[in-house]
Short mmCIF file of C-alpha atoms and ligand atoms in Angstrom, two decimals:
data_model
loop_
_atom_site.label_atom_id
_atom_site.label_comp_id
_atom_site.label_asym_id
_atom_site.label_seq_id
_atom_site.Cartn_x
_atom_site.Cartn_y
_atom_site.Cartn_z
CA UNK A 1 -14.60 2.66 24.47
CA UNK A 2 -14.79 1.21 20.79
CA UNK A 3 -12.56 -1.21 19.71
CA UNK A 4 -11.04 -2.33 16.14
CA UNK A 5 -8.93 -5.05 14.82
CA UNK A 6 -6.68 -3.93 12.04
CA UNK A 7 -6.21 -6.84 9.21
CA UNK A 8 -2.70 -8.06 7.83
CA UNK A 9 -1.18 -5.44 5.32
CA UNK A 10 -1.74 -4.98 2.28
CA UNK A 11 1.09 -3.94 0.48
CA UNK A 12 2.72 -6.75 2.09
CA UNK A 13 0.72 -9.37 1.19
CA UNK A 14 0.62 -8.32 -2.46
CA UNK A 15 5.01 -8.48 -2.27
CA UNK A 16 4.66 -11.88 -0.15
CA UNK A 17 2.24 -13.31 -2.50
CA UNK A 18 4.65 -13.20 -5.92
CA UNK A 19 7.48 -14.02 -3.52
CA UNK A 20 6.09 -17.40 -3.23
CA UNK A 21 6.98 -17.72 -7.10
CA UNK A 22 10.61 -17.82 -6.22
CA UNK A 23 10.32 -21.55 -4.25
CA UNK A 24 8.12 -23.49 -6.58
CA UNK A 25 6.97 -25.48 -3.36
CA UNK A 26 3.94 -24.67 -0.77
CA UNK A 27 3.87 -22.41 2.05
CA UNK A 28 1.54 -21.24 4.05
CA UNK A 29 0.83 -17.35 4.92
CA UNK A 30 -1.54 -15.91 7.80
CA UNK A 31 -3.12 -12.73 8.40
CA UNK A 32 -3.87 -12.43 4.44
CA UNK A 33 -6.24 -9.47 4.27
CA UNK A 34 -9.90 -10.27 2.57
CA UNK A 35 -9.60 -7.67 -0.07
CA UNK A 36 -10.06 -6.94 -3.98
CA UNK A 37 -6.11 -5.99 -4.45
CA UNK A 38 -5.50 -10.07 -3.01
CA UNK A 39 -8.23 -11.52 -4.78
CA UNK A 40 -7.15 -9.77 -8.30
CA UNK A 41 -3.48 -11.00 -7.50
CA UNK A 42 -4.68 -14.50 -6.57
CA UNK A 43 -6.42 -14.31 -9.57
CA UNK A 44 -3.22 -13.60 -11.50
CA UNK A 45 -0.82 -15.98 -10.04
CA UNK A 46 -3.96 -18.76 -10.48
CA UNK A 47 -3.78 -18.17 -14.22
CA UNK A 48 0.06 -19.07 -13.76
CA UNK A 49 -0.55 -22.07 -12.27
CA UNK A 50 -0.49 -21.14 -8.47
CA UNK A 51 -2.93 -23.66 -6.30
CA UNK A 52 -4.69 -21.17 -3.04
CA UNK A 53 -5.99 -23.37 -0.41
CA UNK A 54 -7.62 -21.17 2.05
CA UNK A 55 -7.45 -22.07 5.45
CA UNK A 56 -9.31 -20.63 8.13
CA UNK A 57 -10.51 -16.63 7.80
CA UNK A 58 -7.17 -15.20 6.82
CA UNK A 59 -4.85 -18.31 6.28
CA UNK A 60 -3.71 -18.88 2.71
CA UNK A 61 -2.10 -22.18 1.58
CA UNK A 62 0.18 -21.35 -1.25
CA UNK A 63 1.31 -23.90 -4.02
CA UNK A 64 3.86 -22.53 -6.83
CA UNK A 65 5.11 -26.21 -7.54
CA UNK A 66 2.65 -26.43 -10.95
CA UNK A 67 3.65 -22.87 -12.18
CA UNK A 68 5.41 -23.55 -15.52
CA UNK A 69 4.75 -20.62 -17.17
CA UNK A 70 6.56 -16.94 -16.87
CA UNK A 71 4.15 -15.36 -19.00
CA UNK A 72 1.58 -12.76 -16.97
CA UNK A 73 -0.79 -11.24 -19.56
CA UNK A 74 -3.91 -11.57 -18.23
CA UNK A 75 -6.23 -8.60 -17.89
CA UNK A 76 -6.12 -8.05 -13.99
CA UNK A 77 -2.42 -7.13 -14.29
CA UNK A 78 -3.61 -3.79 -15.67
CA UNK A 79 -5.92 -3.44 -12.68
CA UNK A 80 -2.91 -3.96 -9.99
CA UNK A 81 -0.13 -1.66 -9.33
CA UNK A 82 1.51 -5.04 -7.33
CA UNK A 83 1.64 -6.99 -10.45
CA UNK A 84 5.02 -5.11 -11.15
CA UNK A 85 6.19 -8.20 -8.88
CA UNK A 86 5.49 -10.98 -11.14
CA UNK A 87 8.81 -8.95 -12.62
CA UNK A 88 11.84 -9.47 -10.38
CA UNK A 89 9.54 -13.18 -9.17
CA UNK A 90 9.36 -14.65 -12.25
CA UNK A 91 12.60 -13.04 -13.43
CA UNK A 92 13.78 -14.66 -10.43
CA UNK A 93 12.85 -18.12 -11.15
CA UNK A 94 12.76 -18.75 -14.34
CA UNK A 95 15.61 -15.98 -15.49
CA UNK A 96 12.56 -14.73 -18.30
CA UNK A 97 9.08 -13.11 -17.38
CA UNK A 98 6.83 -11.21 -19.90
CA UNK A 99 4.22 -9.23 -17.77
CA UNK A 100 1.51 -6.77 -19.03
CA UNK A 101 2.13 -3.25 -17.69
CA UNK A 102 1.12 -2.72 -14.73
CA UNK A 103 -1.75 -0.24 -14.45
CA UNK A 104 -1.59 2.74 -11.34
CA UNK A 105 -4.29 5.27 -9.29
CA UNK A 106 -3.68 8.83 -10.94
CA UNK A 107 -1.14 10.21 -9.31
CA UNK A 108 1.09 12.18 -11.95
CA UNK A 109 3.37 10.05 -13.39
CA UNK A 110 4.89 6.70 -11.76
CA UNK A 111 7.31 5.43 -13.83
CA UNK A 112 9.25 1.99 -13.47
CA UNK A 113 12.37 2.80 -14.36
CA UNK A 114 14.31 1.84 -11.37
CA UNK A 115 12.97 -1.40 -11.39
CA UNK A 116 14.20 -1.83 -15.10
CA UNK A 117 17.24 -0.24 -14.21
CA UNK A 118 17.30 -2.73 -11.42
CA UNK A 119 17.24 -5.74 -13.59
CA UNK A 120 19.64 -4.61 -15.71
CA UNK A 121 22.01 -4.23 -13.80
CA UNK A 122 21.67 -7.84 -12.94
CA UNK A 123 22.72 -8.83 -16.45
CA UNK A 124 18.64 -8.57 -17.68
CA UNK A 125 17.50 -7.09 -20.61
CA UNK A 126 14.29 -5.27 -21.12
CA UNK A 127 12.42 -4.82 -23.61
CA UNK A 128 8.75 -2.98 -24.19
CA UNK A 129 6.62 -4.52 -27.12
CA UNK A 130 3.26 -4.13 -27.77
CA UNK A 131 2.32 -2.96 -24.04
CA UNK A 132 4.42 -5.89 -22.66
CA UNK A 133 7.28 -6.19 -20.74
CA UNK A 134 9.97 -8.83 -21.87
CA UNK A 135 12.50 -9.64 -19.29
CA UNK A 136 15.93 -12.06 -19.79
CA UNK A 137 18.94 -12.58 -18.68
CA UNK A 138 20.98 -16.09 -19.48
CA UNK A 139 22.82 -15.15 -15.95
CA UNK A 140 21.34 -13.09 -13.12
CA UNK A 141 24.68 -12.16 -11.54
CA UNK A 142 24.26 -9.99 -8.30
CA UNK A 143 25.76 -6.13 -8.82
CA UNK A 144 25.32 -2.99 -6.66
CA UNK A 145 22.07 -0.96 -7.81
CA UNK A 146 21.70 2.63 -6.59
CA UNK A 147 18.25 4.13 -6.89
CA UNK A 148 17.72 7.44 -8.39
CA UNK A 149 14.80 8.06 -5.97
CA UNK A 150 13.60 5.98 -2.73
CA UNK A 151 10.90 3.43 -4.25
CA UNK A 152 9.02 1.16 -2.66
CA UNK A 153 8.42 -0.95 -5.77
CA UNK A 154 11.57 -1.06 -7.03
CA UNK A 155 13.35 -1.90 -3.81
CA UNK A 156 11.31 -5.26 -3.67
CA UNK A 157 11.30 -5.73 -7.22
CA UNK A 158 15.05 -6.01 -7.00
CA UNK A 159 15.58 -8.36 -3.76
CA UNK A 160 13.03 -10.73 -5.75
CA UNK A 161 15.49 -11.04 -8.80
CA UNK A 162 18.65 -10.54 -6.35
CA UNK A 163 17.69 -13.74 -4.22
CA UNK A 164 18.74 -16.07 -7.00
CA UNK A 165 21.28 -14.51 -8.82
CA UNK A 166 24.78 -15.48 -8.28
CA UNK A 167 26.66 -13.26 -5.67
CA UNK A 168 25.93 -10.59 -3.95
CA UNK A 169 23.51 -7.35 -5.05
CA UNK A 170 23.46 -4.29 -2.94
CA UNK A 171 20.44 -1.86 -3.25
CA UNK A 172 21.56 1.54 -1.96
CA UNK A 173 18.91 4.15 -1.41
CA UNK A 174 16.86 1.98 -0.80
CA UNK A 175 13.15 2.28 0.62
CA UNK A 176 12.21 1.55 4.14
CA UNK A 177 8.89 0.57 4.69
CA UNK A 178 7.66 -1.77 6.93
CA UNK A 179 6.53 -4.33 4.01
CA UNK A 180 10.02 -4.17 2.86
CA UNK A 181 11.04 -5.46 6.18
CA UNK A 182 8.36 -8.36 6.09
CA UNK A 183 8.50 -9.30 2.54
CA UNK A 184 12.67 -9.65 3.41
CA UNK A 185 12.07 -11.86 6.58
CA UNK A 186 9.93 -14.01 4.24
CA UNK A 187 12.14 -14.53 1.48
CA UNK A 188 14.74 -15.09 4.30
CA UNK A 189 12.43 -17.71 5.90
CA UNK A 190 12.77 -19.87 2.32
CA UNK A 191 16.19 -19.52 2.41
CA UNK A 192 17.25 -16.20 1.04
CA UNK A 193 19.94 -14.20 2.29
CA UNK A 194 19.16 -10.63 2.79
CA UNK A 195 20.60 -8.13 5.15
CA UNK A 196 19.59 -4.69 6.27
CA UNK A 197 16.12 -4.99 5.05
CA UNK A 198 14.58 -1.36 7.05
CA UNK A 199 17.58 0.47 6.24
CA UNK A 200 18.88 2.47 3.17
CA UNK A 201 21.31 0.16 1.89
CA UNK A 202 19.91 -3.36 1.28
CA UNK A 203 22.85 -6.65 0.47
CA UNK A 204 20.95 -9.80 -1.14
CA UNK A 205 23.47 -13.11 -1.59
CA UNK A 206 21.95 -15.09 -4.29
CA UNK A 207 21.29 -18.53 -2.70
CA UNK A 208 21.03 -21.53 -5.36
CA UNK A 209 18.11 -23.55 -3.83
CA UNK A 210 15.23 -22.55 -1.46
CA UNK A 211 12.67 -24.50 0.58
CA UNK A 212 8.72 -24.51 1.57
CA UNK A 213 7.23 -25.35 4.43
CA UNK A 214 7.05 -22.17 5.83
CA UNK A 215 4.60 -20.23 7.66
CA UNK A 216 4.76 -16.59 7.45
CA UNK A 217 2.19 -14.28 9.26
CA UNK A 218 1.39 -10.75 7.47
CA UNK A 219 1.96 -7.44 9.48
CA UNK A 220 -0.50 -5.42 10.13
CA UNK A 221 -1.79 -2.60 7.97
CA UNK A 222 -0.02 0.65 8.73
CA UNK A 223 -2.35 2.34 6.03
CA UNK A 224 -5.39 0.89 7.46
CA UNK A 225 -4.31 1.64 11.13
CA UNK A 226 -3.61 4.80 10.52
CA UNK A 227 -7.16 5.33 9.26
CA UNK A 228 -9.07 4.41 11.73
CA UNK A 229 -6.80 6.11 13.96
CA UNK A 230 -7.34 9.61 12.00
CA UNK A 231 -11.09 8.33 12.11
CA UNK A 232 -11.47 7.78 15.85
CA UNK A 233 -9.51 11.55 16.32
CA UNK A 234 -12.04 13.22 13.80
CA UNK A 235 -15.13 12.13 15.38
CA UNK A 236 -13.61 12.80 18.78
CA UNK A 237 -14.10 8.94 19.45
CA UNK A 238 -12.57 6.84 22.56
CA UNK A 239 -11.55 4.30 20.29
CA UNK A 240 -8.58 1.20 21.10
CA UNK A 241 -7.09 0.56 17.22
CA UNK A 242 -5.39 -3.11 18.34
CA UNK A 243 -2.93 -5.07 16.66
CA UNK A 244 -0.75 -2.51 15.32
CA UNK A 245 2.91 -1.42 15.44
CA UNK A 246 2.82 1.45 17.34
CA UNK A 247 6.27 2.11 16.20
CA UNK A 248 5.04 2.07 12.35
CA UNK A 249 3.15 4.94 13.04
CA UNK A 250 5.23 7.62 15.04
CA UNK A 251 5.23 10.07 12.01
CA UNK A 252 0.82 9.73 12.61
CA UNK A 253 1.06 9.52 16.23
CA UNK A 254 3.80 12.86 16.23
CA UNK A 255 1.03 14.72 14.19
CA UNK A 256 -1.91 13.94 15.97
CA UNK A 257 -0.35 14.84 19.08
CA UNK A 258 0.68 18.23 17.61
CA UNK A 259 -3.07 18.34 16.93
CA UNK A 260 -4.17 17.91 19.75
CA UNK A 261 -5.70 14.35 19.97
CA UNK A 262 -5.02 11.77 22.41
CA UNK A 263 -2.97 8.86 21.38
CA UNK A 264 -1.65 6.38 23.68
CA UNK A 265 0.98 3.63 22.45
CA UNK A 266 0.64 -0.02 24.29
CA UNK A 267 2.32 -3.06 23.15
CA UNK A 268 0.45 -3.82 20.57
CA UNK A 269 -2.67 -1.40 20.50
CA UNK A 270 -3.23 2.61 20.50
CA UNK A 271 -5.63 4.39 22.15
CA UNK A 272 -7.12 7.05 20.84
CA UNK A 273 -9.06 10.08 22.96
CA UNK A 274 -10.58 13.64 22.05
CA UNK A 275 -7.63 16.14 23.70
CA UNK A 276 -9.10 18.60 25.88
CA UNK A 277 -9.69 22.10 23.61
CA UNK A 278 -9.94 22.34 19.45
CA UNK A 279 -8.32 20.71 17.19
CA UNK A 280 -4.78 22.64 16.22
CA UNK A 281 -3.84 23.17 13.00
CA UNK A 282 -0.60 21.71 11.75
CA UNK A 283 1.55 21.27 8.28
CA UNK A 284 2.27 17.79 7.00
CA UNK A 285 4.73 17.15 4.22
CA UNK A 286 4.58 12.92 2.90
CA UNK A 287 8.08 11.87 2.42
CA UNK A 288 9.19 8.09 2.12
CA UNK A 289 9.22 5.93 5.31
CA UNK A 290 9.99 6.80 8.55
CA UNK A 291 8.43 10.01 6.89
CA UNK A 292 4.91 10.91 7.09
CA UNK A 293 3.21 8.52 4.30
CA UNK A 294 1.84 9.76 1.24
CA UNK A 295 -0.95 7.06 1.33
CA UNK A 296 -2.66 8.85 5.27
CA UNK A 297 -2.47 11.79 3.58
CA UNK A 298 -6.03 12.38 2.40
CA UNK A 299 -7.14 10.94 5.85
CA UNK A 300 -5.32 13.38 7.25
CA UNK A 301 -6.65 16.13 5.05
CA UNK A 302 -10.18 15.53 6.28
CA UNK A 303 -9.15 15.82 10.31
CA UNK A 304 -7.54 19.09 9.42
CA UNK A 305 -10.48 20.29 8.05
CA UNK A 306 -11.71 20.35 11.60
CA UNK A 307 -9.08 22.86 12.93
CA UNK A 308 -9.68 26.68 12.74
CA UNK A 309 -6.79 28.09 11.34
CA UNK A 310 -4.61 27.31 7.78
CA UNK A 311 -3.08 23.78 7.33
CA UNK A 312 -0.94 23.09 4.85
CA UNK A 313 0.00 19.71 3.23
CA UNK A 314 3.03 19.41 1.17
CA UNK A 315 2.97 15.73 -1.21
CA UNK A 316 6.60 15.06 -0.96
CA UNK A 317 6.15 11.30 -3.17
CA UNK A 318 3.34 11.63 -6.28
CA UNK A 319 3.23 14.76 -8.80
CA UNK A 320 -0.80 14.86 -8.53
CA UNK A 321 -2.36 13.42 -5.34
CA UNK A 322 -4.93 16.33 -4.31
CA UNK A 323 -7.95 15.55 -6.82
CA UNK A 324 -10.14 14.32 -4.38
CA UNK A 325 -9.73 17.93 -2.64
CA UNK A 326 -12.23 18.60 -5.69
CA UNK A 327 -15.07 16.21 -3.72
CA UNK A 328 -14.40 17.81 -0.51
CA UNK A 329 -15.09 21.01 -1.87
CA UNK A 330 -18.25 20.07 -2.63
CA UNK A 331 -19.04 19.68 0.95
CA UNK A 332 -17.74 23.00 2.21
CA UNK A 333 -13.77 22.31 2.52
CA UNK A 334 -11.88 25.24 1.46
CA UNK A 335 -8.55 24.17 0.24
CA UNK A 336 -6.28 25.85 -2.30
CA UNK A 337 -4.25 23.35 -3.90
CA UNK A 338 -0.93 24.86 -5.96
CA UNK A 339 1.08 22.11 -7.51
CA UNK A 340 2.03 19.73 -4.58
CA UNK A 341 0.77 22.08 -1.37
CA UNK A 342 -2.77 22.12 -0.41
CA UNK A 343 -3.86 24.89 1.84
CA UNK A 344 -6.46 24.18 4.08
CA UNK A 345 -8.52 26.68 6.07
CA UNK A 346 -10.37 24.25 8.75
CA UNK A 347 -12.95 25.15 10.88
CA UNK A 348 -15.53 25.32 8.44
CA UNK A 349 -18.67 22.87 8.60
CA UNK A 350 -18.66 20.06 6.05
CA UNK A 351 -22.10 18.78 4.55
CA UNK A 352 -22.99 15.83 3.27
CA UNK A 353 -23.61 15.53 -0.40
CA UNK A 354 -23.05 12.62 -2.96
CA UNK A 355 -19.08 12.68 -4.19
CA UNK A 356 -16.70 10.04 -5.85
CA UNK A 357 -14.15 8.28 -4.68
CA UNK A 358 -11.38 8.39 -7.06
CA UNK A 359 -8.87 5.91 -5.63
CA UNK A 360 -8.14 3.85 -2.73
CA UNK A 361 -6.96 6.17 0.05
CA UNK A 362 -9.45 9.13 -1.22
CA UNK A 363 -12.10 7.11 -0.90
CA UNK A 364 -10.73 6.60 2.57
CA UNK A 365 -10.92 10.49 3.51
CA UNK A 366 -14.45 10.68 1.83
CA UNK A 367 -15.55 7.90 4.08
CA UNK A 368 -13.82 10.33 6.99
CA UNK A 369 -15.86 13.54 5.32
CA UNK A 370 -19.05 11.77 5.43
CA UNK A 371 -18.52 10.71 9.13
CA UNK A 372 -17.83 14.11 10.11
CA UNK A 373 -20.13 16.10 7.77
CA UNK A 374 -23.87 17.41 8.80
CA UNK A 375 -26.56 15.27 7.44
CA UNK A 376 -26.07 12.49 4.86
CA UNK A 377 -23.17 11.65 2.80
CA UNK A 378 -23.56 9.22 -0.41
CA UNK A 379 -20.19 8.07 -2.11
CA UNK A 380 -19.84 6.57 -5.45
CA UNK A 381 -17.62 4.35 -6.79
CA UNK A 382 -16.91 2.22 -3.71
CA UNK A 383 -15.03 -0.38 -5.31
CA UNK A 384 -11.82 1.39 -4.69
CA UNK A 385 -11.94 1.30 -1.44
CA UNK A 386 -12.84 -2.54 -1.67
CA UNK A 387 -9.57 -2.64 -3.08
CA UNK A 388 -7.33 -2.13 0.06
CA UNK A 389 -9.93 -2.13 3.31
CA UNK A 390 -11.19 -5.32 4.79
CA UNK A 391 -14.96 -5.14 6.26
CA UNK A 392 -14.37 -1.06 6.16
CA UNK A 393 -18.34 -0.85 6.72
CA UNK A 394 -18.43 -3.32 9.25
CA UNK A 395 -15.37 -2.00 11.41
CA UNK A 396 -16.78 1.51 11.32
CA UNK A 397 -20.61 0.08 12.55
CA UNK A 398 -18.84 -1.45 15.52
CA UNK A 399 -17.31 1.62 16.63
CA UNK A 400 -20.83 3.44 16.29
CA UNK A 401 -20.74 4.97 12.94
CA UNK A 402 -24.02 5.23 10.99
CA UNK A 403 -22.54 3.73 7.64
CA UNK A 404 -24.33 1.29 5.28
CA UNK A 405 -23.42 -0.29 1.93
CA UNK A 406 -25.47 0.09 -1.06
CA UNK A 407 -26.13 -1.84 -4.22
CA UNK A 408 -22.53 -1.44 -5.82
CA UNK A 409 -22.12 1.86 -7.77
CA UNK A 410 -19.37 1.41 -10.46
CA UNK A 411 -18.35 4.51 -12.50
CA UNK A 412 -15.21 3.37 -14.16
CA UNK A 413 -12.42 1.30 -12.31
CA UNK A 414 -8.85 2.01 -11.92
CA UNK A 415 -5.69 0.58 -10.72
CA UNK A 416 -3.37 0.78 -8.28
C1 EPZ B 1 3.90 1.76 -3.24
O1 EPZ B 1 3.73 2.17 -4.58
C2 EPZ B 1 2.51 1.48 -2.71
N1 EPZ B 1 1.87 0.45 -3.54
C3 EPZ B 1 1.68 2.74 -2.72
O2 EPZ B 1 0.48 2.44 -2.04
C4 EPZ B 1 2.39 3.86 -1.96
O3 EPZ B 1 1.70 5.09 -2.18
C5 EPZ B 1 3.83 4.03 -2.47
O4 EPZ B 1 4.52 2.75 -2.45
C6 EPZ B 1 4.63 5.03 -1.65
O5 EPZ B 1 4.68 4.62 -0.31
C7 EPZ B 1 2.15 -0.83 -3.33
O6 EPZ B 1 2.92 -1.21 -2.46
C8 EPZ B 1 1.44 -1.80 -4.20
P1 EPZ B 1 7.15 4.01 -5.25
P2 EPZ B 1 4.98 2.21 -5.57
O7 EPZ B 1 7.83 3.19 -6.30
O8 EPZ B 1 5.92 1.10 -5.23
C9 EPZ B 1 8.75 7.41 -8.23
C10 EPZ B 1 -1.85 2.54 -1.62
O9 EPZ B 1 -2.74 3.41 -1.53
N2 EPZ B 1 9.33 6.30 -9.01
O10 EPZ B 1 7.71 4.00 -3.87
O11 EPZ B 1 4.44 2.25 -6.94
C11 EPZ B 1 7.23 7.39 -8.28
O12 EPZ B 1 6.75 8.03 -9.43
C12 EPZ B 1 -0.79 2.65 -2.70
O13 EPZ B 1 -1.79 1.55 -0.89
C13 EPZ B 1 10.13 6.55 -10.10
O14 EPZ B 1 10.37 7.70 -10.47
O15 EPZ B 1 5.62 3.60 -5.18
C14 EPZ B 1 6.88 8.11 -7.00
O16 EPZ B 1 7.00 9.49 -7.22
C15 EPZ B 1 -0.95 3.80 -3.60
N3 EPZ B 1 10.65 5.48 -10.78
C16 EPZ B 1 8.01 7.68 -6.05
O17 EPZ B 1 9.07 7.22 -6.89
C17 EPZ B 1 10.43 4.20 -10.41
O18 EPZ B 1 10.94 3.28 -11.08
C18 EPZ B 1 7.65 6.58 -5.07
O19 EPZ B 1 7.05 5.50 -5.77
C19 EPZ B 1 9.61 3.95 -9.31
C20 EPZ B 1 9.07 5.02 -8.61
#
């Protein structure tokens, strides 16, 4: 049996990060994953005046006390979806932030109006000049905020500016994610008071001071667990996936059940085994947490490709999340995409060929393709995945996977 160690999460980390804005003292966070998303927003908050002391392999010692500045211009913020958090953080502290926008993977349009809408409502205002975003408000006063649609961003965005405005905010519709959940106990941890973090409706007290001297430990990576999991079930492995929330995954674990792949839940570990039989086909639709997520759906797509029969995949969260379909063809997939539903008629061989990954998680399911596929499989543009999976090669050569990283191959780079 292989084994793998999934790293702290990702989308977490890049909330808990800018959360540290809000104290303006040092605290200390574990499990940090060693990826390009943290070092780009590292790189950020350093131009702001944030000292990172690392500490161990995954420890991060984080001083906001010299940050003087609410200005966030710098040229990474384009390269970072997460650097829409330097919004409601520095809005937070210093009642004024002026951020570059943020940059995002090509997924149809992903707008950031909520957010806006958001900080409005807490007495902000916004305006767009010259590709930047001015927020200020001479009072943050808390004020109930009702999203239009369930958003990951803007729900943090909002409990950042909420924790020190006077009174009480409540977010309703609010998203559920697990990183909510964490980035919420750490804000709580320096003294915020937030309530029903996980659930739909969200109520954030302002607090007037908050302290350091905390020590907050990343979950793990739902994304990245949910890889390797869809990895181990594709190339019928015997594989133990440890420290992970098995409960973070039930809308994965329900699926690959369904398809007939092994999965056994322990306390902190699942164990993955080839079913007895094929593969089964099955139809996925993404939908905001506890819902199937949007960001294991190209995984997904790939182990599908393995069962005779038609699949279908319905994006419930992003307009335009199927390009990479395009690469797979080129190895033999047969999918018909038509606006947000992919059809996919598995069974058919894939081959290996040279193909592109064209964001984060796609690059993800080409890695999958190119472990499943006959013969060799080159992919381009690896950068992206650098962007969100720690030691990806590495893991995947421990469980037996014939993988090896190249001199870097940059097309053109993107965001998140
Ligand atoms: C977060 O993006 C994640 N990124 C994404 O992960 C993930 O795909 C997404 O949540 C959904 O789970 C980070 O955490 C950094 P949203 P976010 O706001 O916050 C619409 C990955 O691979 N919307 O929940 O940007 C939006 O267009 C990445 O790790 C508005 O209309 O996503 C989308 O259709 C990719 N107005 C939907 O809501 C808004 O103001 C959900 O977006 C905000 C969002």
């Amino acid at each position: 049996m292989g084994e793998v160690t999934i790293s702290g999460a990702k989308n977490a980390a890049l909330g808990v990060l800018p959360a540290a804005l809000l104290i303006g003292e040092v605290c200390t966070i574990e499990n940090v994953p060693d990826i390009l998303d943290i070092t780009r927003m590292k790189n950020i908050m350093a131009s702001l005046g944030v000292v990172f002391q690392t500490v161990g392999h995954d420890t991060l010692r984080v001083d906001t006390s010299g940050v003087s500045t609410f200005h966030a211009t710098g040229d990474e913020m384009h390269r970072l979806r997460a650097s829409y958090y330097l919004m409601g953080a520095l809005l937070g502290r210093f009642h004024e932030a002026v951020i570059t926008f943020p940059g995002g993977c090509d997924f149809g349009n992903r707008p950031i109006d909520q957010h806006f809408k958001g900080f409005e409502a807490l007495g902000a205002t916004v305006v767009i000049d010259h590709g930047c975003i001015h927020l200020k408000a001479e009072h943050l006063v808390g004020a109930p905020v009702y999203l239009d649609v369930v958003s990951v961003g803007a729900t943090i965005n909002i409990m950042l500016a909420a924790v020190r405005a006077e009174g009480l905010t409540t977010i309703e519709n609010a998203a559920k994610e697990p990183h909510i959940v964490d980035i919420a106990n750490f804000l709580n941890a320096l003294g915020a008071d937030i309530k029903g973090a996980g659930t739909d409706i969200i109520k954030v007290r302002g607090v007037r001071a908050m302290n350091g001297g905390v020590v907050h430990s990343i979950i793990p990576d739902q994304i990245e667990a949910g890889t390797f999991m869809v990895a181990a079930a594709a190339t019928r492995g015997n594989v133990m996936v440890k420290n992970v929330i098995p409960k973070h995954m039930e809308s994965l674990t329900a699926k690959l059940l369904e398809i007939n792949v092994q999965v056994e839940e322990r306390d902190d570990c699942i164990h993955i085994r080839p079913g007895n039989g094929p593969f089964m086909k099955a139809n996925i639709k993404t939908l905001p947490y506890p819902g199937f997520p949007t960001d294991l759906q190209p995984p997904v797509a790939v182990l599908l490709m393995l069962a005779a029969g038609v699949s279908t995949i319905t994006e419930g969260i992003y307009d335009n999340r199927f390009k990479y379909m395009e690469e797979l063809r080129h190895m033999g997939a047969e999918v018909q995409v038509n606006g947000r539903t992919a059809m996919i008629e598995g069974g058919r061989p894939l081959s290996g060929c040279t193909i592109k990954a064209l964001d984060l998680r796609a690059g993800a399911a080409c890695v999958l393709a190119g472990l499943v596929a006959e013969g060799e499989t080159e992919i381009l543009n690896v950068q992206y995945i650098d962007r969100g999976y720690e030691n990806l090669v590495e893991k995947l050569t421990a469980l037996g996977a014939d993988i090896r990283r190249e001199t870097r191959t940059f097309c053109e780079d993107s965001n998140d």
